[in-house]
Amino acid sequence: MQAQLLRRTLPSLVLGLLFLSTPAMGICLDKYQELFGQLQKQTDIMQCTSLLLDPYIKSQGLDKDGLKEHCRERPGAFPSKDALQRLSKREFLRTLHTMLGSILHRLTALQRDVPKAQDLETLNRAKQNIRGFRNNIHCMARLLPDSSETTEPTPAVPATSPSPTPTSDTFQRRLEGCRFLHGYHRFMHSVGQVFQEWGESPSRRRRHSPHGGLRKGVRRLQLSRRNKRLPPRGQLPR
Amino acid sequence: MLALQTWIVHALFIFFTTESVGELLDPCGYIKPESPVVQLGSNFTAVCVLKEKCMDYFHVNASYIFWKTNHLTVPKEQYTIINRTASSVTFTDTSLLNTQLTCNIRTFGQIDQNVYGIRIISGLPPEKPKNLSCIVNEGKKMMCQWDPGRETYLETNFTLKSEWATEKFADCKTKRDTPTSCTVDYSPVYFVNIEVWVEAENALGKVTSNHINFDPVDKVKPNPPHNLSVSNSEELSSILKLTWINSSIQGFIRLKYNIQYRTRDSSIWSQIPPEDTASTRSSFTVQDLKPFTEYVFRIRCMKEDGKGFWSDWSEEASGITYEDRPSKAPSFWYKIEPSHTHGYRSVQLIWKTLPPFEANGKILDYEVTLTRWKSRLQNYTVNDTKWTVNITNDRYIATLTARNLVGKSDAAVLTIPAYDFQGNLAESKCYLITVTPIYADGPGSPESIKAYLKQAPPSKGPTVRTKKVGKNEAVLEWDQLPVDVQNGFIRNYTIFYRTIIGNETAVNVDSSHTEYTLSSLTSDTLYMVRMAAYTDEGGKDGPEFTFTTPKFAQGEIEAIVVPVCLAFLLTTLLGVLFCFNKRDLIKKHIWPNVPDPSKSLIAQWSPHTPPRHNFNSKDQMYSDGNFTDVSVVEIEAANDKKPFPEDLKSLDLFKKEKVSTEGHSSGIGGSSCMSSSRPSISSSDENESAQNTSGTVQYSTVVHSGYRHQVPSVQVFSRSESTQPLLDSEERPEDLQLLDNTDSSVGNFPRQQYFKQNCSQRETSPDSSHSERSKQVSSVSEEEFVRLKQQISGISQPYGSGQMKMFQEISVADAFGPRTEGQVERLETVGMEAAVDEGMPKSYLPQTVRRGGYMPQ
């Protein structure tokens, strides 16, 4: 029993420590609503395919008839919207932070397949935006009240974005990159919807508001979550 | 010559003392510090250390050192010999920015040799950079600038530092030519707050500016809108529609705009109200423009909430509003030239083109119409600005309109007079003469004047009437004379007015007036007034008008009547108020408090009932010692034949007492009185008969208590106002005095009794006012006691009224009361009742009588 508990909590603790151990340099924006607004604006921007996917498809010559259909997100590569919605705020932010770190790595890898300087610049800009988004998530996590109940089960979301199977096939690499970017934009769209729910649900926000007590609400959510058996990785509902 | 010798010696010395080139450059000593940077205004000390080798060679030591700054020897007071080899120099309040300092020695007593030299650099530490601000030009990197503060005179490096909460960015080093601004290397990330500050550093220190934390999107200077285009509307000639493409930042932020416009030939920009362009858009319709006018537009944008910077102005774009019909008819005139054809003449109509602001479009052609008197009009379309036509010698009316794509202008009308037109001017007729100048480019503005060939007096005088008539003035008014009857220029009017009998008065009035006020008129007078109008040639009277001034001015009657009425009302009101306030006094004077006989319970007195038995019965009821109060009743017996029952009862009481206590009677009261149903009247009658005096008998009333809840009169004995002679003693005070002296022993007793009664009343009432009243009673009672004594003295007199007899009896009863038990008891009973009445409805009816002492019949 103890071993099972340890197995459950250890990854979460590790992730939490990683998440919280981000070196704090500058001063975070300490106004919840402003920060929340910034996060929403960022998700609005980052889910837009014209910033990353569309230029990639065009630059990689995948905009031909019949090819676009293959540029679909690989199942399980990114958490589904439902999975994200089931998370508590803190879990959600932690998951998001982790996922964005993986995405950054993947984008760096993708840059190797993009020879054009213009596309490189586009990817660099996207990476910078993601770093900024992570910064805001970090600040938002600091604004949320401290929760000692971090022993909850690890969210059933991929801790890191799955790297594609190494392949020497250039076309396949391009297609994988396209699928990844498709998944990335979809993921950011889902994130935006979760944030929208934060804004629309005052009770939920109240539970997690830095100004209000939330332990009771959090506990209730956790209990309900414990009773749910989340689908195994790679079979997240889409 | 001396200088040459010195130079040669110097050269030789160097030559001989130097063994090699390397040694030539080897200094003889050195200065510490080597490269000093000194803060301006601070102290600075330099030390020169000589090398042993050099010292030995030149036979010098530190005392031989002297210092020079910029080739000027430093005073020795600033030197300090540290030891044999070292000497220092100190400068206080360094003010020179760049100073050359040399350490020198004097060898052989005359040769100055430079040992070492340094350059002192002076300056200031950097000040804290202020006013740090950043701007993000859209599509470019962020640039920040600041105020570096004072001049440091030193090379100062500024470094712009920036970081997120989780990430630090590379420093931005300023370039030498732009030390107060720096453009970062990274692209700004919108919606992520960044912290920025500046570090300034030079040889004297390092200082950091305040940190600023902002979202780069709030520092954006967008690119201006581009592809600005202007289009007009055929439906509306006063609008132009602008369209443009917003910069790509529209995807991140909402924008607001400034739109400016001007006409092509103007340099002044007008601006669309900012509130009309306060939201993101890509088109705007500008209204209230002039038709067919070219306008130039430009636009700029910024973040909707006002944070950030305005973009640069866009490229200008122009457009022309659509045409409108000409707003004005062209002016035109004519030239008549004689025609070779008899009966015809050649008329040239000339006009000029409308200016653009009146043409409102491109004038396509002109339409001319010619109308001869009572004939059909003829239309002509002309493309030129002049037109020649042959017309008859008749009079013609010509009209001209200009036409553009939208429509025609209003018509300009011109009369072409008949060929044989000659002046046939009549005298005393007014003519309007108009002169229109014709210049090379068209007619000028016409001028008109009225004129008479010859003036005459008016053919009719003005009709005057009154507009308003007052008591002493009248406002007259009249109409201007019609032009037809003026016969000239009316110079002035004269008003004549008079009364029937008075002289006529004349008043001159300027011709521009149409009303005049006659003043100083007499009221209620008939006036006759007439008026004359004068031209330069004479005047003419108008009809006479009569009016009558009123006797009173408007409101005068009201001004008199109203105050009088108000005064009357006020007086009445005051009178009523006075009466109300003094109602008690008035009531006392007019209607004294009179006991209500209807409340009497003793209706009859039965002489058959032996009073003694009654008293005896009362004796059984009250012990002797119960004599606590007594009421003394004085009964008025005036001419009124109906004495009050209360008075009668009191009278009966006393009479009965008298009968019961004394067998002797004066013969006036006694049984004869008691037997009567109206004892007081009968006694009064008897008094009248006995005294042979007038029928009016008025005496005082003694009230022992209140009447119907009224406070009893303070005057237990009040003197009657009657003029009826009462007693001789009253008329002869000396008798009274005599009586006072002689009967003092007798009179004292009833007096004491009386005061005892009052005291007992005072004891029963805690009211202080009542006490005062009792005092009054005491004081008044003394007077009444005198009267009482007079009445007592009257007993011996053969005459006296029954009333007097009654007082006599009272006095006697009082005087002898203690001797007679029943009598005392009787009085006691009455007094007790009075005392009891204090807290009961005030009536002096003896309740004991009610209980059985008396039997009302």
Coordinates of N, CA and C in Angstrom, one line a residue, chain B residues 95-235:
Chain B
S95 N 39.7 70.4 -9.1 CA 38.7 71.0 -10.0 C 39.1 70.9 -11.5
L96 N 40.4 70.6 -11.7 CA 40.8 70.5 -13.1 C 40.4 69.0 -13.5
L97 N 39.9 69.0 -14.8 CA 39.4 67.7 -15.3 C 40.6 66.8 -15.7
N98 N 41.6 67.4 -16.3 CA 42.6 66.6 -16.9 C 44.0 67.4 -16.6
T99 N 44.7 66.8 -15.7 CA 45.9 67.5 -15.2 C 47.1 66.6 -15.4
Q100 N 48.2 67.2 -16.0 CA 49.5 66.5 -16.1 C 50.3 66.8 -14.8
L101 N 50.7 65.8 -14.1 CA 51.4 66.0 -12.9 C 52.8 65.3 -13.1
T102 N 53.8 66.1 -12.8 CA 55.2 65.6 -13.0 C 56.0 65.7 -11.7
C103 N 56.9 64.7 -11.5 CA 57.8 64.8 -10.4 C 59.1 65.1 -10.9
N104 N 59.8 66.1 -10.3 CA 61.0 66.6 -10.9 C 62.1 66.8 -9.7
I105 N 63.3 66.7 -10.2 CA 64.4 67.0 -9.2 C 65.3 68.1 -9.8
R106 N 66.0 68.8 -9.0 CA 66.9 69.8 -9.4 C 68.3 69.3 -9.1
T107 N 69.0 69.0 -10.2 CA 70.4 68.4 -10.0 C 71.4 69.5 -10.2
F108 N 72.5 69.3 -9.6 CA 73.6 70.2 -9.6 C 73.2 71.7 -9.4
G109 N 72.2 71.8 -8.7 CA 71.8 73.1 -8.3 C 71.1 74.0 -9.3
Q110 N 71.1 73.5 -10.5 CA 70.5 74.4 -11.5 C 69.8 73.6 -12.6
I111 N 70.0 72.3 -12.7 CA 69.3 71.6 -13.8 C 68.1 70.9 -13.3
D112 N 66.9 71.2 -13.8 CA 65.7 70.6 -13.4 C 65.5 69.3 -14.3
Q113 N 65.3 68.2 -13.7 CA 65.1 67.0 -14.4 C 63.8 66.4 -14.0
N114 N 63.1 66.0 -15.1 CA 61.8 65.3 -14.9 C 62.0 63.9 -14.5
V115 N 61.4 63.5 -13.4 CA 61.6 62.1 -13.0 C 60.5 61.2 -13.5
Y116 N 59.3 61.7 -13.4 CA 58.1 60.9 -13.8 C 56.9 61.8 -14.0
G117 N 56.0 61.4 -14.8 CA 54.8 62.1 -15.0 C 53.6 61.3 -15.1
I118 N 52.5 61.7 -14.6 CA 51.2 61.0 -14.8 C 50.2 62.0 -15.2
R119 N 49.0 61.5 -15.6 CA 47.9 62.3 -16.0 C 46.7 62.0 -15.0
I120 N 46.3 63.1 -14.3 CA 45.2 62.9 -13.4 C 43.9 63.2 -14.1
I121 N 43.0 62.3 -14.1 CA 41.7 62.4 -14.7 C 40.7 62.7 -13.6
S122 N 39.9 63.7 -13.8 CA 38.9 64.1 -12.8 C 37.5 63.9 -13.4
G123 N 36.6 63.6 -12.6 CA 35.2 63.5 -13.1 C 34.3 63.2 -11.9
L124 N 33.1 62.8 -12.3 CA 32.0 62.5 -11.3 C 31.5 61.1 -11.5
P125 N 31.0 60.5 -10.4 CA 30.4 59.2 -10.6 C 29.1 59.4 -11.3
P126 N 28.5 58.4 -11.9 CA 27.3 58.5 -12.7 C 26.1 58.8 -11.7
E127 N 25.2 59.5 -12.2 CA 24.0 59.7 -11.5 C 23.0 58.6 -11.8
K128 N 22.0 58.4 -10.9 CA 21.0 57.4 -11.2 C 20.2 57.8 -12.4
P129 N 20.2 56.9 -13.4 CA 19.5 57.2 -14.6 C 18.0 57.4 -14.3
K130 N 17.4 58.4 -14.9 CA 16.0 58.7 -14.6 C 15.1 58.6 -15.9
N131 N 13.8 58.6 -15.7 CA 12.9 58.6 -16.8 C 13.1 57.5 -17.8
L132 N 13.3 56.3 -17.3 CA 13.5 55.2 -18.2 C 12.2 54.8 -18.8
S133 N 12.2 54.8 -20.1 CA 11.0 54.4 -20.8 C 11.3 53.6 -22.0
C134 N 10.4 52.7 -22.4 CA 10.6 51.8 -23.5 C 9.6 51.9 -24.6
I135 N 9.9 51.6 -25.8 CA 8.9 51.6 -26.8 C 9.2 50.4 -27.7
V136 N 8.1 49.8 -28.1 CA 8.2 48.6 -29.0 C 7.6 49.0 -30.3
N137 N 8.5 49.3 -31.2 CA 8.0 49.6 -32.6 C 7.6 48.3 -33.2
E138 N 6.4 48.3 -33.7 CA 5.8 47.0 -34.2 C 6.7 46.4 -35.2
G139 N 7.0 45.1 -35.0 CA 7.8 44.4 -35.9 C 9.3 44.6 -35.6
K140 N 9.6 45.4 -34.7 CA 11.0 45.6 -34.3 C 11.3 45.3 -32.9
K141 N 12.5 45.4 -32.5 CA 12.9 45.1 -31.2 C 12.6 46.3 -30.2
M142 N 12.5 46.0 -29.0 CA 12.2 47.0 -28.0 C 13.4 47.9 -27.8
M143 N 13.1 49.2 -27.7 CA 14.1 50.2 -27.5 C 13.8 51.0 -26.2
C144 N 14.7 51.1 -25.4 CA 14.5 51.9 -24.2 C 15.5 53.1 -24.1
Q145 N 15.0 54.1 -23.5 CA 15.8 55.3 -23.4 C 15.6 55.9 -22.0
W146 N 16.6 56.7 -21.6 CA 16.6 57.2 -20.2 C 17.3 58.6 -20.2
D147 N 17.2 59.2 -19.1 CA 17.9 60.4 -18.8 C 19.2 60.1 -18.0
P148 N 20.4 60.3 -18.6 CA 21.6 59.8 -17.9 C 22.0 60.6 -16.7
G149 N 21.4 61.8 -16.5 CA 21.8 62.6 -15.4 C 22.9 63.5 -15.8
R150 N 23.6 64.0 -14.7 CA 24.6 65.0 -14.9 C 25.8 64.5 -15.8
E151 N 26.6 65.4 -16.3 CA 27.8 65.1 -17.0 C 28.8 64.5 -16.0
T152 N 29.4 63.4 -16.4 CA 30.4 62.8 -15.5 C 31.9 63.2 -15.8
Y153 N 32.1 63.6 -17.0 CA 33.4 63.9 -17.6 C 34.3 62.7 -17.7
L154 N 33.7 61.6 -17.5 CA 34.4 60.3 -17.6 C 33.6 59.4 -18.6
E155 N 34.3 58.4 -19.0 CA 33.7 57.5 -19.9 C 32.7 56.6 -19.0
T156 N 31.4 56.7 -19.3 CA 30.4 56.1 -18.5 C 29.7 55.1 -19.4
N157 N 29.6 53.9 -18.9 CA 28.9 52.8 -19.7 C 27.5 52.6 -19.1
F158 N 26.5 52.6 -20.0 CA 25.2 52.3 -19.6 C 24.8 50.9 -20.1
T159 N 24.2 50.1 -19.3 CA 23.7 48.8 -19.6 C 22.2 48.7 -19.3
L160 N 21.5 48.3 -20.3 CA 20.1 48.1 -20.1 C 19.9 46.6 -19.8
K161 N 19.3 46.4 -18.7 CA 19.1 45.0 -18.2 C 17.6 44.7 -18.2
S162 N 17.2 43.5 -18.5 CA 15.8 43.1 -18.6 C 15.7 41.6 -18.2
E163 N 14.5 41.3 -17.7 CA 14.3 39.9 -17.3 C 12.8 39.7 -17.1
W164 N 12.4 38.5 -17.2 CA 11.1 38.0 -16.8 C 11.2 37.5 -15.4
A165 N 10.2 37.0 -14.9 CA 10.2 36.3 -13.6 C 11.1 35.1 -13.6
T166 N 11.1 34.5 -14.8 CA 11.7 33.1 -14.9 C 12.9 33.2 -15.8
E167 N 13.2 34.3 -16.4 CA 14.3 34.3 -17.5 C 15.0 35.6 -17.5
K168 N 16.2 35.6 -17.7 CA 17.0 36.8 -17.8 C 17.5 37.0 -19.2
F169 N 17.4 38.2 -19.7 CA 17.8 38.4 -21.1 C 19.2 39.0 -21.1
A170 N 19.7 38.9 -22.3 CA 21.1 39.5 -22.5 C 21.1 41.0 -22.3
D171 N 22.2 41.4 -21.7 CA 22.3 42.9 -21.4 C 22.4 43.6 -22.8
C172 N 21.9 44.8 -22.7 CA 22.0 45.7 -23.9 C 22.9 46.8 -23.6
K173 N 24.1 46.8 -24.3 CA 25.1 47.8 -24.0 C 24.9 48.9 -25.0
T174 N 25.0 50.1 -24.4 CA 24.8 51.3 -25.3 C 26.0 51.5 -26.2
K175 N 25.6 52.1 -27.3 CA 26.7 52.4 -28.3 C 27.2 53.8 -27.9
R176 N 28.4 54.0 -28.4 CA 29.1 55.3 -28.0 C 28.3 56.5 -28.5
D177 N 27.7 56.4 -29.6 CA 27.0 57.6 -30.2 C 25.6 57.7 -29.6
T178 N 25.0 56.7 -29.0 CA 23.7 56.8 -28.4 C 23.8 56.2 -26.9
P179 N 24.4 57.0 -26.1 CA 24.6 56.5 -24.7 C 23.3 56.5 -23.9
T180 N 22.3 57.1 -24.4 CA 21.1 57.2 -23.5 C 19.9 56.3 -24.1
S181 N 20.2 55.4 -25.0 CA 19.1 54.5 -25.4 C 19.8 53.2 -25.9
C182 N 19.0 52.2 -25.9 CA 19.5 50.9 -26.3 C 18.4 50.1 -26.8
T183 N 18.6 49.4 -27.9 CA 17.6 48.5 -28.5 C 18.0 47.0 -28.2
V184 N 17.1 46.3 -27.6 CA 17.5 45.0 -27.1 C 17.6 44.0 -28.4
D185 N 18.2 42.9 -28.1 CA 18.4 42.0 -29.3 C 17.2 41.1 -29.5
Y186 N 16.4 40.9 -28.5 CA 15.3 39.9 -28.7 C 14.0 40.6 -29.0
S187 N 13.1 39.7 -29.6 CA 11.8 40.3 -30.0 C 11.0 40.3 -28.7
P188 N 10.2 41.4 -28.6 CA 9.4 41.4 -27.3 C 8.2 40.4 -27.4
V189 N 7.9 39.9 -26.3 CA 6.8 39.0 -26.2 C 5.6 39.7 -25.5
Y190 N 4.5 39.8 -26.3 CA 3.4 40.5 -25.7 C 2.7 39.7 -24.6
F191 N 2.1 40.4 -23.8 CA 1.3 39.8 -22.6 C 2.2 39.1 -21.6
V192 N 3.4 39.4 -21.6 CA 4.3 38.9 -20.5 C 5.0 40.1 -19.9
N193 N 4.8 40.3 -18.7 CA 5.5 41.5 -18.0 C 7.0 41.3 -18.0
I194 N 7.6 42.3 -18.3 CA 9.1 42.3 -18.3 C 9.6 43.4 -17.4
E195 N 10.7 43.1 -16.7 CA 11.3 44.1 -15.8 C 12.6 44.7 -16.4
V196 N 12.6 46.0 -16.5 CA 13.8 46.6 -17.2 C 14.4 47.7 -16.2
W197 N 15.7 47.8 -16.3 CA 16.4 48.8 -15.6 C 17.7 49.1 -16.3
V198 N 18.3 50.2 -15.8 CA 19.6 50.6 -16.5 C 20.7 50.7 -15.4
E199 N 21.9 50.2 -15.8 CA 23.0 50.4 -14.9 C 24.0 51.4 -15.6
A200 N 24.4 52.3 -14.8 CA 25.4 53.3 -15.3 C 26.7 53.1 -14.5
E201 N 27.8 53.0 -15.2 CA 29.0 52.7 -14.5 C 30.2 53.5 -15.2
N202 N 31.0 54.1 -14.3 CA 32.3 54.7 -14.8 C 33.3 54.4 -13.7
A203 N 34.5 55.0 -13.9 CA 35.6 54.7 -13.0 C 35.3 55.1 -11.5
L204 N 34.4 55.9 -11.3 CA 34.1 56.4 -10.0 C 32.9 55.7 -9.3
G205 N 32.2 54.8 -10.1 CA 31.1 54.1 -9.4 C 30.1 53.5 -10.4
K206 N 29.2 52.9 -9.8 CA 28.1 52.2 -10.6 C 26.8 52.5 -9.9
V207 N 25.8 52.8 -10.7 CA 24.5 53.1 -10.1 C 23.4 52.5 -11.0
T208 N 22.3 52.2 -10.4 CA 21.2 51.5 -11.1 C 19.9 52.4 -11.0
S209 N 19.2 52.4 -12.1 CA 18.0 53.2 -12.2 C 16.9 52.4 -11.5
N210 N 15.8 53.0 -11.3 CA 14.6 52.3 -10.8 C 14.2 51.3 -11.8
H211 N 13.6 50.2 -11.3 CA 13.2 49.1 -12.2 C 11.8 49.5 -12.7
I212 N 11.5 49.2 -13.9 CA 10.1 49.4 -14.5 C 9.7 48.0 -14.9
N213 N 8.4 47.8 -14.6 CA 7.8 46.5 -15.0 C 6.6 46.7 -15.8
F214 N 6.5 46.2 -17.0 CA 5.4 46.5 -17.9 C 5.2 45.3 -18.9
D215 N 4.1 45.4 -19.5 CA 3.8 44.4 -20.6 C 4.2 45.1 -21.9
P216 N 5.0 44.5 -22.6 CA 5.5 45.2 -23.9 C 4.3 45.7 -24.8
V217 N 3.2 45.0 -24.7 CA 2.1 45.4 -25.6 C 1.6 46.8 -25.2
D218 N 1.8 47.2 -24.0 CA 1.4 48.5 -23.6 C 2.4 49.6 -24.0
K219 N 3.5 49.2 -24.6 CA 4.5 50.1 -25.1 C 4.6 50.1 -26.6
V220 N 3.6 49.6 -27.2 CA 3.7 49.4 -28.7 C 3.4 50.6 -29.4
K221 N 4.2 50.8 -30.4 CA 3.9 51.9 -31.4 C 3.6 51.1 -32.7
P222 N 2.3 51.1 -33.0 CA 1.9 50.2 -34.2 C 2.5 50.8 -35.5
N223 N 2.5 50.0 -36.5 CA 2.7 50.5 -37.8 C 1.5 51.2 -38.3
P224 N 1.6 52.3 -39.0 CA 0.4 53.0 -39.4 C -0.4 52.2 -40.4
P225 N -1.7 52.5 -40.4 CA -2.6 51.8 -41.4 C -2.0 52.0 -42.8
H226 N -2.2 51.1 -43.6 CA -1.7 51.3 -45.0 C -2.8 51.0 -46.0
N227 N -2.4 51.3 -47.2 CA -3.4 51.2 -48.3 C -4.7 52.0 -48.1
L228 N -4.4 53.2 -47.6 CA -5.5 54.1 -47.4 C -6.1 54.6 -48.8
S229 N -7.4 54.4 -48.9 CA -8.1 54.8 -50.2 C -9.3 55.6 -49.9
V230 N -9.7 56.5 -50.8 CA -10.8 57.4 -50.6 C -11.8 57.2 -51.8
S231 N -13.1 57.0 -51.5 CA -14.1 56.9 -52.5 C -15.2 57.8 -52.2
N232 N -15.9 58.3 -53.3 CA -17.0 59.2 -53.0 C -18.4 58.4 -53.2
S233 N -19.4 59.2 -53.0 CA -20.8 58.5 -53.2 C -21.6 59.4 -54.1
E234 N -22.2 58.7 -55.1 CA -23.1 59.5 -56.0 C -24.3 60.0 -55.3
E235 N -24.7 59.3 -54.3 CA -26.0 59.7 -53.6 C -25.7 60.9 -52.8

